[in-house]
PDB file of C-alpha atoms and ligand atoms in Angstrom:
ATOM      1  CA  MET K  47    -255.460 -62.313  -1.330  1.00 44.00           C
ATOM      2  CA  LYS K  48    -257.953 -59.700  -2.083  1.00 61.00           C
ATOM      3  CA  ASN K  49    -259.476 -57.568   0.947  1.00 77.00           C
ATOM      4  CA  LYS K  50    -262.591 -58.987   2.384  1.00 91.00           C
ATOM      5  CA  VAL K  51    -265.709 -56.763   1.815  1.00 96.00           C
ATOM      6  CA  THR K  52    -266.880 -55.906   5.348  1.00 96.00           C
ATOM      7  CA  LYS K  53    -268.139 -52.497   4.821  1.00 97.00           C
ATOM      8  CA  ALA K  54    -271.490 -51.426   2.910  1.00 97.00           C
ATOM      9  CA  ILE K  55    -272.818 -48.052   2.145  1.00 98.00           C
ATOM     10  CA  PHE K  56    -276.636 -47.501   2.081  1.00 97.00           C
ATOM     11  CA  PRO K  57    -277.623 -44.130   0.211  1.00 96.00           C
ATOM     12  CA  VAL K  58    -280.984 -43.340   2.040  1.00 94.00           C
ATOM     13  CA  ALA K  59    -281.013 -39.748   1.687  1.00 93.00           C
ATOM     14  CA  GLY K  60    -283.730 -39.308  -1.135  1.00 87.00           C
ATOM     15  CA  LEU K  61    -286.827 -37.748  -0.334  1.00 85.00           C
ATOM     16  CA  GLY K  62    -289.085 -40.654  -1.457  1.00 83.00           C
ATOM     17  CA  THR K  63    -291.583 -38.237  -3.229  1.00 89.00           C
ATOM     18  CA  ARG K  64    -293.204 -41.026  -5.276  1.00 90.00           C
ATOM     19  CA  PHE K  65    -294.662 -42.359  -2.297  1.00 89.00           C
ATOM     20  CA  LEU K  66    -296.054 -39.186  -0.979  1.00 93.00           C
ATOM     21  CA  PRO K  67    -297.998 -38.592   1.280  1.00 93.00           C
ATOM     22  CA  ALA K  68    -296.834 -41.646   3.277  1.00 87.00           C
ATOM     23  CA  THR K  69    -293.235 -40.222   3.022  1.00 89.00           C
ATOM     24  CA  LYS K  70    -294.198 -37.130   4.184  1.00 89.00           C
ATOM     25  CA  SER K  71    -293.309 -38.094   7.746  1.00 88.00           C
ATOM     26  CA  ILE K  72    -291.881 -41.562   6.947  1.00 90.00           C
ATOM     27  CA  PRO K  73    -288.361 -42.319   5.433  1.00 93.00           C
ATOM     28  CA  LYS K  74    -289.311 -44.622   2.309  1.00 93.00           C
ATOM     29  CA  GLU K  75    -286.824 -47.006   3.450  1.00 93.00           C
ATOM     30  CA  ILE K  76    -289.311 -47.915   6.258  1.00 93.00           C
ATOM     31  CA  LEU K  77    -292.125 -48.692   4.014  1.00 94.00           C
ATOM     32  CA  THR K  78    -292.980 -52.184   4.436  1.00 95.00           C
ATOM     33  CA  LEU K  79    -293.435 -55.347   2.176  1.00 96.00           C
ATOM     34  CA  VAL K  80    -295.830 -57.149   4.149  1.00 95.00           C
ATOM     35  CA  ASP K  81    -294.330 -56.561   7.470  1.00 93.00           C
ATOM     36  CA  LYS K  82    -290.758 -55.876   6.900  1.00 94.00           C
ATOM     37  CA  PRO K  83    -289.186 -52.390   6.111  1.00 95.00           C
ATOM     38  CA  LEU K  84    -287.403 -52.193   2.827  1.00 95.00           C
ATOM     39  CA  ILE K  85    -284.173 -51.217   4.810  1.00 95.00           C
ATOM     40  CA  GLN K  86    -284.405 -54.645   6.787  1.00 94.00           C
ATOM     41  CA  TYR K  87    -284.360 -56.462   3.378  1.00 96.00           C
ATOM     42  CA  ALA K  88    -281.145 -54.633   2.504  1.00 96.00           C
ATOM     43  CA  ILE K  89    -279.540 -55.188   5.888  1.00 95.00           C
ATOM     44  CA  ASP K  90    -280.354 -58.914   5.818  1.00 94.00           C
ATOM     45  CA  GLU K  91    -278.681 -59.344   2.455  1.00 97.00           C
ATOM     46  CA  ALA K  92    -275.696 -57.382   3.596  1.00 97.00           C
ATOM     47  CA  ARG K  93    -274.983 -59.509   6.500  1.00 95.00           C
ATOM     48  CA  ALA K  94    -275.430 -62.927   4.501  1.00 96.00           C
ATOM     49  CA  ALA K  95    -272.773 -61.450   2.539  1.00 97.00           C
ATOM     50  CA  GLY K  96    -270.280 -60.927   5.275  1.00 96.00           C
ATOM     51  CA  ILE K  97    -270.830 -57.196   5.896  1.00 96.00           C
ATOM     52  CA  ARG K  98    -269.897 -56.030   9.481  1.00 95.00           C
ATOM     53  CA  GLU K  99    -270.158 -52.133   9.188  1.00 95.00           C
ATOM     54  CA  PHE K 100    -273.175 -50.345   7.792  1.00 96.00           C
ATOM     55  CA  ILE K 101    -273.020 -46.866   6.577  1.00 96.00           C
ATOM     56  CA  PHE K 102    -276.032 -44.987   6.170  1.00 96.00           C
ATOM     57  CA  VAL K 103    -275.797 -41.666   4.084  1.00 96.00           C
ATOM     58  CA  THR K 104    -278.955 -39.911   5.394  1.00 94.00           C
ATOM     59  CA  SER K 105    -280.731 -36.439   5.203  1.00 92.00           C
ATOM     60  CA  ARG K 106    -282.973 -34.257   7.147  1.00 88.00           C
ATOM     61  CA  GLY K 107    -285.917 -36.338   8.375  1.00 85.00           C
ATOM     62  CA  LYS K 108    -284.507 -39.744   8.499  1.00 87.00           C
ATOM     63  CA  GLY K 109    -284.422 -40.018  12.206  1.00 86.00           C
ATOM     64  CA  ALA K 110    -286.852 -42.987  12.037  1.00 88.00           C
ATOM     65  CA  LEU K 111    -284.163 -45.063  10.369  1.00 89.00           C
ATOM     66  CA  GLU K 112    -281.747 -44.464  13.436  1.00 88.00           C
ATOM     67  CA  ASP K 113    -284.577 -45.529  15.978  1.00 87.00           C
ATOM     68  CA  TYR K 114    -285.369 -48.378  13.959  1.00 89.00           C
ATOM     69  CA  PHE K 115    -281.924 -50.052  14.424  1.00 88.00           C
ATOM     70  CA  ASP K 116    -281.763 -48.924  18.002  1.00 85.00           C
ATOM     71  CA  SER K 117    -282.823 -51.395  20.963  1.00 84.00           C
ATOM     72  CA  ALA K 118    -286.377 -50.941  22.075  1.00 87.00           C
ATOM     73  CA  PRO K 119    -286.159 -51.652  25.955  1.00 89.00           C
ATOM     74  CA  GLN K 120    -289.760 -51.047  26.657  1.00 90.00           C
ATOM     75  CA  LEU K 121    -291.124 -53.038  24.110  1.00 90.00           C
ATOM     76  CA  GLU K 122    -288.750 -56.006  24.740  1.00 91.00           C
ATOM     77  CA  GLU K 123    -289.649 -55.889  28.331  1.00 92.00           C
ATOM     78  CA  SER K 124    -293.340 -56.017  27.708  1.00 93.00           C
ATOM     79  CA  LEU K 125    -292.778 -59.098  25.076  1.00 92.00           C
ATOM     80  CA  ARG K 126    -290.429 -60.777  27.607  1.00 92.00           C
ATOM     81  CA  LYS K 127    -293.104 -60.364  30.274  1.00 93.00           C
ATOM     82  CA  LYS K 128    -295.694 -61.952  27.924  1.00 92.00           C
ATOM     83  CA  ASN K 129    -293.163 -64.629  26.720  1.00 92.00           C
ATOM     84  CA  LYS K 130    -293.465 -63.797  23.144  1.00 92.00           C
ATOM     85  CA  LYS K 131    -290.137 -65.365  22.124  1.00 91.00           C
ATOM     86  CA  ASP K 132    -290.989 -65.372  18.353  1.00 90.00           C
ATOM     87  CA  LEU K 133    -291.509 -61.414  18.390  1.00 91.00           C
ATOM     88  CA  LEU K 134    -288.503 -60.931  20.477  1.00 92.00           C
ATOM     89  CA  ASP K 135    -286.381 -62.926  17.980  1.00 90.00           C
ATOM     90  CA  ILE K 136    -287.729 -60.599  15.240  1.00 89.00           C
ATOM     91  CA  LEU K 137    -286.800 -57.613  17.127  1.00 88.00           C
ATOM     92  CA  ARG K 138    -283.281 -58.898  17.685  1.00 86.00           C
ATOM     93  CA  LYS K 139    -282.427 -58.931  13.962  1.00 84.00           C
ATOM     94  CA  THR K 140    -283.278 -55.257  13.695  1.00 87.00           C
ATOM     95  CA  THR K 141    -280.741 -54.091  16.362  1.00 86.00           C
ATOM     96  CA  MET K 142    -277.046 -53.449  15.444  1.00 85.00           C
ATOM     97  CA  PRO K 143    -274.143 -53.953  17.907  1.00 85.00           C
ATOM     98  CA  SER K 144    -272.733 -50.826  19.183  1.00 86.00           C
ATOM     99  CA  GLY K 145    -270.416 -49.139  16.653  1.00 88.00           C
ATOM    100  CA  ALA K 146    -271.425 -51.329  13.595  1.00 91.00           C
ATOM    101  CA  ILE K 147    -273.630 -48.522  12.103  1.00 93.00           C
ATOM    102  CA  ALA K 148    -272.674 -45.067  11.316  1.00 94.00           C
ATOM    103  CA  TYR K 149    -274.691 -42.159   9.842  1.00 94.00           C
ATOM    104  CA  ILE K 150    -273.337 -39.533   7.465  1.00 94.00           C
ATOM    105  CA  ARG K 151    -275.466 -36.762   6.326  1.00 94.00           C
ATOM    106  CA  GLN K 152    -275.629 -35.818   2.697  1.00 94.00           C
ATOM    107  CA  ARG K 153    -276.114 -32.015   2.981  1.00 92.00           C
ATOM    108  CA  ASP K 154    -277.361 -31.312  -0.551  1.00 90.00           C
ATOM    109  CA  PRO K 155    -278.939 -33.692  -2.977  1.00 91.00           C
ATOM    110  CA  LEU K 156    -276.353 -33.720  -5.599  1.00 94.00           C
ATOM    111  CA  GLY K 157    -276.881 -37.286  -6.701  1.00 95.00           C
ATOM    112  CA  LEU K 158    -275.828 -41.038  -6.109  1.00 96.00           C
ATOM    113  CA  GLY K 159    -272.292 -40.561  -6.834  1.00 97.00           C
ATOM    114  CA  HIS K 160    -272.210 -37.691  -4.434  1.00 97.00           C
ATOM    115  CA  ALA K 161    -273.991 -39.654  -1.673  1.00 97.00           C
ATOM    116  CA  VAL K 162    -271.417 -42.620  -1.830  1.00 97.00           C
ATOM    117  CA  TRP K 163    -268.477 -39.906  -1.783  1.00 97.00           C
ATOM    118  CA  CYS K 164    -269.835 -38.459   1.447  1.00 96.00           C
ATOM    119  CA  ALA K 165    -268.829 -41.787   3.199  1.00 95.00           C
ATOM    120  CA  ARG K 166    -265.328 -41.611   1.762  1.00 95.00           C
ATOM    121  CA  ARG K 167    -263.566 -41.158   5.350  1.00 94.00           C
ATOM    122  CA  LEU K 168    -265.274 -44.120   6.710  1.00 94.00           C
ATOM    123  CA  ILE K 169    -264.152 -46.286   3.851  1.00 94.00           C
ATOM    124  CA  ALA K 170    -260.588 -45.206   3.634  1.00 86.00           C
ATOM    125  CA  ASP K 171    -258.515 -47.823   1.651  1.00 90.00           C
ATOM    126  CA  GLU K 172    -260.930 -50.751   1.710  1.00 93.00           C
ATOM    127  CA  PRO K 173    -263.107 -52.442  -1.051  1.00 96.00           C
ATOM    128  CA  PHE K 174    -266.718 -51.598  -0.118  1.00 97.00           C
ATOM    129  CA  ALA K 175    -270.175 -52.613  -1.300  1.00 98.00           C
ATOM    130  CA  VAL K 176    -273.197 -50.230  -2.162  1.00 98.00           C
ATOM    131  CA  ILE K 177    -276.780 -51.382  -1.592  1.00 98.00           C
ATOM    132  CA  LEU K 178    -279.869 -49.489  -3.127  1.00 98.00           C
ATOM    133  CA  THR K 179    -282.736 -50.199  -1.035  1.00 97.00           C
ATOM    134  CA  ASP K 180    -285.122 -49.540  -3.872  1.00 96.00           C
ATOM    135  CA  ASP K 181    -283.652 -52.708  -5.480  1.00 97.00           C
ATOM    136  CA  VAL K 182    -285.056 -55.585  -3.716  1.00 98.00           C
ATOM    137  CA  ILE K 183    -283.886 -58.954  -4.866  1.00 98.00           C
ATOM    138  CA  ALA K 184    -285.608 -62.203  -4.128  1.00 97.00           C
ATOM    139  CA  ALA K 185    -283.002 -65.056  -4.458  1.00 97.00           C
ATOM    140  CA  GLU K 186    -282.101 -68.315  -3.021  1.00 96.00           C
ATOM    141  CA  LYS K 187    -278.677 -67.169  -2.331  1.00 97.00           C
ATOM    142  CA  PRO K 188    -278.851 -63.289  -1.590  1.00 97.00           C
ATOM    143  CA  CYS K 189    -277.566 -61.136  -4.505  1.00 98.00           C
ATOM    144  CA  LEU K 190    -274.812 -59.574  -2.611  1.00 98.00           C
ATOM    145  CA  GLN K 191    -273.455 -62.876  -1.437  1.00 98.00           C
ATOM    146  CA  GLN K 192    -273.433 -64.163  -5.052  1.00 98.00           C
ATOM    147  CA  MET K 193    -271.489 -61.038  -5.829  1.00 98.00           C
ATOM    148  CA  VAL K 194    -268.941 -61.455  -3.099  1.00 97.00           C
ATOM    149  CA  GLU K 195    -268.177 -64.972  -3.999  1.00 96.00           C
ATOM    150  CA  ALA K 196    -267.411 -64.006  -7.706  1.00 96.00           C
ATOM    151  CA  TYR K 197    -265.458 -60.989  -6.394  1.00 96.00           C
ATOM    152  CA  GLU K 198    -263.420 -63.162  -4.586  1.00 94.00           C
ATOM    153  CA  GLU K 199    -262.159 -64.662  -7.980  1.00 92.00           C
ATOM    154  CA  VAL K 200    -261.838 -61.431  -9.862  1.00 94.00           C
ATOM    155  CA  GLY K 201    -261.418 -58.394  -7.582  1.00 94.00           C
ATOM    156  CA  GLY K 202    -261.749 -54.981  -8.900  1.00 95.00           C
ATOM    157  CA  ASN K 203    -265.232 -53.108  -9.538  1.00 97.00           C
ATOM    158  CA  MET K 204    -268.228 -55.233  -9.847  1.00 97.00           C
ATOM    159  CA  VAL K 205    -272.076 -54.164 -10.323  1.00 98.00           C
ATOM    160  CA  ALA K 206    -274.985 -56.294 -10.486  1.00 98.00           C
ATOM    161  CA  ALA K 207    -276.658 -56.445 -13.855  1.00 98.00           C
ATOM    162  CA  MET K 208    -279.656 -57.941 -15.623  1.00 97.00           C
ATOM    163  CA  GLU K 209    -281.548 -57.551 -18.841  1.00 97.00           C
ATOM    164  CA  VAL K 210    -284.246 -55.019 -18.921  1.00 96.00           C
ATOM    165  CA  PRO K 211    -287.066 -54.620 -21.638  1.00 96.00           C
ATOM    166  CA  PRO K 212    -285.231 -52.445 -24.276  1.00 94.00           C
ATOM    167  CA  GLU K 213    -288.001 -49.809 -24.310  1.00 94.00           C
ATOM    168  CA  LYS K 214    -287.318 -49.241 -20.540  1.00 94.00           C
ATOM    169  CA  ALA K 215    -283.350 -49.151 -20.795  1.00 96.00           C
ATOM    170  CA  SER K 216    -282.969 -45.479 -20.607  1.00 95.00           C
ATOM    171  CA  ALA K 217    -284.197 -45.503 -16.969  1.00 95.00           C
ATOM    172  CA  TYR K 218    -281.034 -47.363 -16.117  1.00 97.00           C
ATOM    173  CA  GLY K 219    -277.257 -47.238 -16.083  1.00 97.00           C
ATOM    174  CA  LEU K 220    -276.428 -49.498 -19.012  1.00 98.00           C
ATOM    175  CA  ILE K 221    -273.145 -51.554 -19.826  1.00 97.00           C
ATOM    176  CA  LYS K 222    -271.525 -52.208 -23.017  1.00 97.00           C
ATOM    177  CA  ALA K 223    -270.737 -56.035 -22.628  1.00 95.00           C
ATOM    178  CA  GLY K 224    -267.629 -58.135 -23.573  1.00 94.00           C
ATOM    179  CA  GLU K 225    -267.051 -61.696 -22.920  1.00 94.00           C
ATOM    180  CA  GLU K 226    -269.180 -63.492 -20.235  1.00 95.00           C
ATOM    181  CA  ALA K 227    -268.161 -66.610 -18.366  1.00 94.00           C
ATOM    182  CA  ASN K 228    -269.760 -67.958 -14.951  1.00 94.00           C
ATOM    183  CA  ARG K 229    -272.266 -65.091 -14.872  1.00 96.00           C
ATOM    184  CA  ILE K 230    -269.118 -62.426 -14.689  1.00 97.00           C
ATOM    185  CA  ILE K 231    -269.468 -59.934 -17.597  1.00 97.00           C
ATOM    186  CA  GLU K 232    -266.655 -58.052 -18.783  1.00 96.00           C
ATOM    187  CA  VAL K 233    -267.487 -54.360 -18.938  1.00 97.00           C
ATOM    188  CA  LYS K 234    -266.393 -52.407 -22.045  1.00 96.00           C
ATOM    189  CA  GLY K 235    -268.263 -49.541 -21.421  1.00 96.00           C
ATOM    190  CA  MET K 236    -270.872 -47.841 -18.916  1.00 97.00           C
ATOM    191  CA  VAL K 237    -273.403 -44.797 -19.307  1.00 97.00           C
ATOM    192  CA  GLU K 238    -275.876 -43.495 -16.981  1.00 96.00           C
ATOM    193  CA  LYS K 239    -279.607 -43.182 -18.531  1.00 96.00           C
ATOM    194  CA  PRO K 240    -278.733 -42.613 -22.132  1.00 96.00           C
ATOM    195  CA  LYS K 241    -281.298 -41.824 -24.660  1.00 94.00           C
ATOM    196  CA  LEU K 242    -282.714 -45.125 -26.128  1.00 93.00           C
ATOM    197  CA  GLU K 243    -280.814 -44.766 -29.466  1.00 92.00           C
ATOM    198  CA  ASP K 244    -277.642 -44.319 -27.830  1.00 93.00           C
ATOM    199  CA  ALA K 245    -278.112 -47.264 -25.493  1.00 94.00           C
ATOM    200  CA  PRO K 246    -275.030 -49.495 -25.712  1.00 95.00           C
ATOM    201  CA  SER K 247    -277.216 -52.702 -24.709  1.00 96.00           C
ATOM    202  CA  ASN K 248    -280.334 -53.488 -22.657  1.00 96.00           C
ATOM    203  CA  ILE K 249    -278.063 -54.856 -19.685  1.00 97.00           C
ATOM    204  CA  ALA K 250    -278.855 -52.482 -16.652  1.00 98.00           C
ATOM    205  CA  VAL K 251    -276.880 -52.077 -13.575  1.00 98.00           C
ATOM    206  CA  ILE K 252    -278.897 -52.966 -10.658  1.00 98.00           C
ATOM    207  CA  GLY K 253    -278.347 -51.597  -7.147  1.00 97.00           C
ATOM    208  CA  ARG K 254    -275.729 -53.739  -5.872  1.00 98.00           C
ATOM    209  CA  TYR K 255    -271.854 -52.735  -6.331  1.00 98.00           C
ATOM    210  CA  ILE K 256    -268.721 -53.862  -4.843  1.00 98.00           C
ATOM    211  CA  LEU K 257    -266.266 -51.072  -5.484  1.00 97.00           C
ATOM    212  CA  THR K 258    -262.494 -50.035  -4.846  1.00 96.00           C
ATOM    213  CA  PRO K 259    -261.548 -46.983  -3.151  1.00 96.00           C
ATOM    214  CA  LYS K 260    -260.462 -45.476  -6.492  1.00 95.00           C
ATOM    215  CA  ILE K 261    -263.927 -44.894  -7.207  1.00 96.00           C
ATOM    216  CA  LEU K 262    -264.142 -42.326  -4.216  1.00 96.00           C
ATOM    217  CA  GLU K 263    -261.150 -40.416  -5.476  1.00 95.00           C
ATOM    218  CA  ASN K 264    -262.708 -40.411  -9.202  1.00 96.00           C
ATOM    219  CA  LEU K 265    -265.711 -38.703  -7.275  1.00 96.00           C
ATOM    220  CA  ASP K 266    -263.745 -36.045  -5.872  1.00 93.00           C
ATOM    221  CA  ASP K 267    -263.771 -34.090  -9.027  1.00 90.00           C
ATOM    222  CA  LYS K 268    -267.587 -34.032  -8.652  1.00 87.00           C
ATOM    223  CA  ALA K 269    -268.199 -33.967 -12.431  1.00 87.00           C
ATOM    224  CA  VAL K 270    -271.836 -33.628 -13.161  1.00 89.00           C
ATOM    225  CA  GLY K 271    -273.551 -36.284 -15.386  1.00 91.00           C
ATOM    226  CA  ALA K 272    -276.869 -37.291 -16.414  1.00 92.00           C
ATOM    227  CA  GLY K 273    -279.925 -35.439 -15.030  1.00 90.00           C
ATOM    228  CA  GLY K 274    -277.383 -32.607 -13.652  1.00 93.00           C
ATOM    229  CA  GLU K 275    -276.379 -35.080 -10.961  1.00 94.00           C
ATOM    230  CA  ILE K 276    -272.920 -36.636  -9.906  1.00 95.00           C
ATOM    231  CA  GLN K 277    -273.453 -40.164 -11.118  1.00 96.00           C
ATOM    232  CA  LEU K 278    -271.795 -43.314  -9.567  1.00 97.00           C
ATOM    233  CA  THR K 279    -271.974 -44.700 -12.959  1.00 97.00           C
ATOM    234  CA  ASP K 280    -269.459 -42.289 -14.264  1.00 96.00           C
ATOM    235  CA  ALA K 281    -267.160 -42.607 -11.668  1.00 96.00           C
ATOM    236  CA  ILE K 282    -267.007 -46.447 -12.248  1.00 97.00           C
ATOM    237  CA  ALA K 283    -266.945 -45.906 -16.012  1.00 96.00           C
ATOM    238  CA  ARG K 284    -263.528 -43.952 -15.777  1.00 95.00           C
ATOM    239  CA  GLU K 285    -262.105 -47.116 -14.411  1.00 95.00           C
ATOM    240  CA  ILE K 286    -262.794 -49.112 -17.669  1.00 95.00           C
ATOM    241  CA  ASN K 287    -260.306 -46.807 -19.414  1.00 90.00           C
ATOM    242  CA  GLU K 288    -257.880 -46.251 -16.591  1.00 89.00           C
ATOM    243  CA  SER K 289    -257.773 -49.757 -14.885  1.00 89.00           C
ATOM    244  CA  ASP K 290    -259.659 -52.041 -17.071  1.00 85.00           C
ATOM    245  CA  ASN K 291    -260.863 -53.754 -13.746  1.00 94.00           C
ATOM    246  CA  VAL K 292    -264.692 -53.476 -14.023  1.00 96.00           C
ATOM    247  CA  THR K 293    -267.067 -56.405 -14.384  1.00 97.00           C
ATOM    248  CA  ALA K 294    -270.828 -57.095 -14.177  1.00 98.00           C
ATOM    249  CA  TYR K 295    -272.384 -60.016 -12.419  1.00 98.00           C
ATOM    250  CA  ARG K 296    -275.556 -61.272 -13.924  1.00 98.00           C
ATOM    251  CA  PHE K 297    -277.167 -62.309 -10.638  1.00 98.00           C
ATOM    252  CA  GLU K 298    -279.622 -65.134 -10.092  1.00 98.00           C
ATOM    253  CA  GLY K 299    -282.863 -64.146  -8.625  1.00 97.00           C
ATOM    254  CA  LYS K 300    -286.009 -61.730  -9.105  1.00 97.00           C
ATOM    255  CA  ARG K 301    -285.421 -57.937  -8.860  1.00 98.00           C
ATOM    256  CA  PHE K 302    -288.302 -55.903  -7.714  1.00 98.00           C
ATOM    257  CA  ASP K 303    -288.194 -51.903  -8.390  1.00 97.00           C
ATOM    258  CA  CYS K 304    -289.629 -50.741  -5.135  1.00 96.00           C
ATOM    259  CA  GLY K 305    -288.807 -47.247  -6.159  1.00 94.00           C
ATOM    260  CA  SER K 306    -292.094 -47.380  -8.231  1.00 94.00           C
ATOM    261  CA  LYS K 307    -295.514 -48.005  -7.097  1.00 95.00           C
ATOM    262  CA  SER K 308    -296.082 -50.941  -9.180  1.00 95.00           C
ATOM    263  CA  GLY K 309    -292.678 -52.383  -8.460  1.00 97.00           C
ATOM    264  CA  PHE K 310    -293.655 -52.280  -4.828  1.00 97.00           C
ATOM    265  CA  LEU K 311    -297.080 -53.870  -5.170  1.00 97.00           C
ATOM    266  CA  GLU K 312    -295.400 -56.708  -7.290  1.00 97.00           C
ATOM    267  CA  ALA K 313    -293.016 -57.164  -4.513  1.00 97.00           C
ATOM    268  CA  THR K 314    -295.628 -57.173  -1.937  1.00 97.00           C
ATOM    269  CA  VAL K 315    -297.885 -59.662  -3.477  1.00 96.00           C
ATOM    270  CA  SER K 316    -295.078 -61.851  -4.373  1.00 96.00           C
ATOM    271  CA  PHE K 317    -293.411 -62.037  -0.873  1.00 96.00           C
ATOM    272  CA  ALA K 318    -297.064 -62.496   0.636  1.00 96.00           C
ATOM    273  CA  LEU K 319    -297.317 -65.531  -1.328  1.00 96.00           C
ATOM    274  CA  GLU K 320    -294.131 -66.712  -0.210  1.00 94.00           C
ATOM    275  CA  ARG K 321    -295.302 -66.510   3.624  1.00 94.00           C
ATOM    276  CA  PRO K 322    -296.670 -69.857   5.020  1.00 95.00           C
ATOM    277  CA  ASP K 323    -298.814 -68.085   7.386  1.00 94.00           C
ATOM    278  CA  LEU K 324    -300.374 -65.721   4.547  1.00 95.00           C
ATOM    279  CA  ARG K 325    -300.141 -67.792   1.546  1.00 96.00           C
ATOM    280  CA  ASP K 326    -303.458 -69.846   1.644  1.00 96.00           C
ATOM    281  CA  ASP K 327    -305.951 -66.986   2.651  1.00 95.00           C
ATOM    282  CA  PHE K 328    -304.190 -64.583   0.495  1.00 94.00           C
ATOM    283  CA  LEU K 329    -304.276 -66.765  -2.668  1.00 94.00           C
ATOM    284  CA  SER K 330    -307.842 -67.565  -2.040  1.00 93.00           C
ATOM    285  CA  PHE K 331    -308.750 -63.999  -1.955  1.00 93.00           C
ATOM    286  CA  LEU K 332    -306.773 -63.351  -5.268  1.00 92.00           C
ATOM    287  CA  GLU K 333    -308.434 -66.246  -6.836  1.00 91.00           C
ATOM    288  CA  ASN K 334    -312.072 -65.532  -5.754  1.00 90.00           C
ATOM    289  CA  ASN K 335    -311.909 -61.752  -6.121  1.00 89.00           C
ATOM    290  CA  ILE K 336    -309.185 -60.729  -8.540  1.00 85.00           C
ATOM    291  CA  MET K 337    -308.453 -63.480 -10.965  1.00 83.00           C
ATOM    292  CA  SER K 338    -312.200 -64.652 -11.526  1.00 77.00           C
ATOM    293  CA  PRO K 339    -314.245 -62.285  -9.517  1.00 62.00           C
ATOM    294  CA  LYS K 340    -317.558 -63.623 -10.948  1.00 61.00           C
ATOM    295  CA  ALA K 341    -317.061 -66.834  -8.914  1.00 51.00           C
ATOM    296  CA  ALA K 342    -317.336 -64.663  -5.824  1.00 49.00           C
ATOM    297  CA  GLN K 343    -320.628 -63.051  -6.840  1.00 53.00           C
TER     298      GLN K 343
HETATM  299  C1  LIG E  76    -279.494 -45.722 -10.043  1.00 87.08           C
HETATM  300  C2  LIG E  76    -278.189 -45.743 -10.627  1.00 87.08           C
HETATM  301  C3  LIG E  76    -278.606 -46.468 -12.125  1.00 87.08           C
HETATM  302  C4  LIG E  76    -278.967 -47.891 -11.810  1.00 87.08           C
HETATM  303  C5  LIG E  76    -280.500 -47.881 -11.166  1.00 87.08           C
HETATM  304  C6  LIG E  76    -280.774 -49.136 -10.668  1.00 87.08           C
HETATM  305  O1  LIG E  76    -280.495 -45.150 -10.547  1.00 87.08           O
HETATM  306  O2  LIG E  76    -277.858 -44.639 -10.990  1.00 87.08           O
HETATM  307  O3  LIG E  76    -277.329 -46.836 -12.788  1.00 87.08           O
HETATM  308  O4  LIG E  76    -279.264 -48.642 -13.112  1.00 87.08           O
HETATM  309  O5  LIG E  76    -280.286 -47.244  -9.646  1.00 87.08           O
HETATM  310  O6  LIG E  76    -281.948 -49.303  -9.975  1.00 87.08           O
HETATM  311  P1  LIG E  76    -281.933 -44.553 -10.142  1.00 87.08           P
HETATM  312  O7  LIG E  76    -282.865 -45.507 -10.132  1.00 87.08           O
HETATM  313  O8  LIG E  76    -281.550 -44.370  -8.376  1.00 87.08           O
HETATM  314  O9  LIG E  76    -282.240 -43.289 -10.689  1.00 87.08           O
END
């Protein structure tokens, strides 16, 4: 019986410079799609997958994240007095039981692999998940839950994967794919942001991982990879040679790159159109002003 995955690491130390000036005083993970912060999408997905311990790798200036997950007694009291049950319910989903959440500082921005390694003492010898909050995935069954179910069959190390346009492939970690069955792809090689001509495929790693503690050991040597950073991809790639236990999971769902402004906008529009309380008004605005602006004149 394979260990259950109950811990997840959320690397949230990045400066979010692509969203300046907003991110001058707000962590980018608090930016909202409609009315829910990016971090809440990640937490909801983790909870649905059975995660019970949440490890945030943070940096200076991320204090608002800690407050976000705390209780808000004054606000709750005021909503209770006004009998606003719906809003109280929404608030309740943002709080964490005592001890369920831990914050670890990444002192120097040395890369994703280093951020994950910073959480090593809290992981000890269990399998763990990693969720990158920039990758928001809309799916009937949340992406990490799909992966946990597949992981229960195969174990080892598993990354989420999807095809990306070949001309954009070098912005990603890419896999060299072997056989595929039931959405589980054998991984024969893995490389972080190669030049286009060196790309092994256009199947990209997306920000969901289920990993063995061995990956943390691999990160101990702090080998520097693409972009001069310590790369998680490299630590996983080592396992392909050493243990041959790396798979990729071709998830069902639509992924939005919320680390980019255009991806963030696409997610905002899509999520707004999914909301029963917003859909009709928003759609008629789009139809009258954006899709056929002349009709509105
Ligand atoms: C990270 C990973 C990369 C992966 C990508 C997915 O890169 O290093 O392997 O393909 O996330 O979003 P980043 O986009 O943080 O540079």
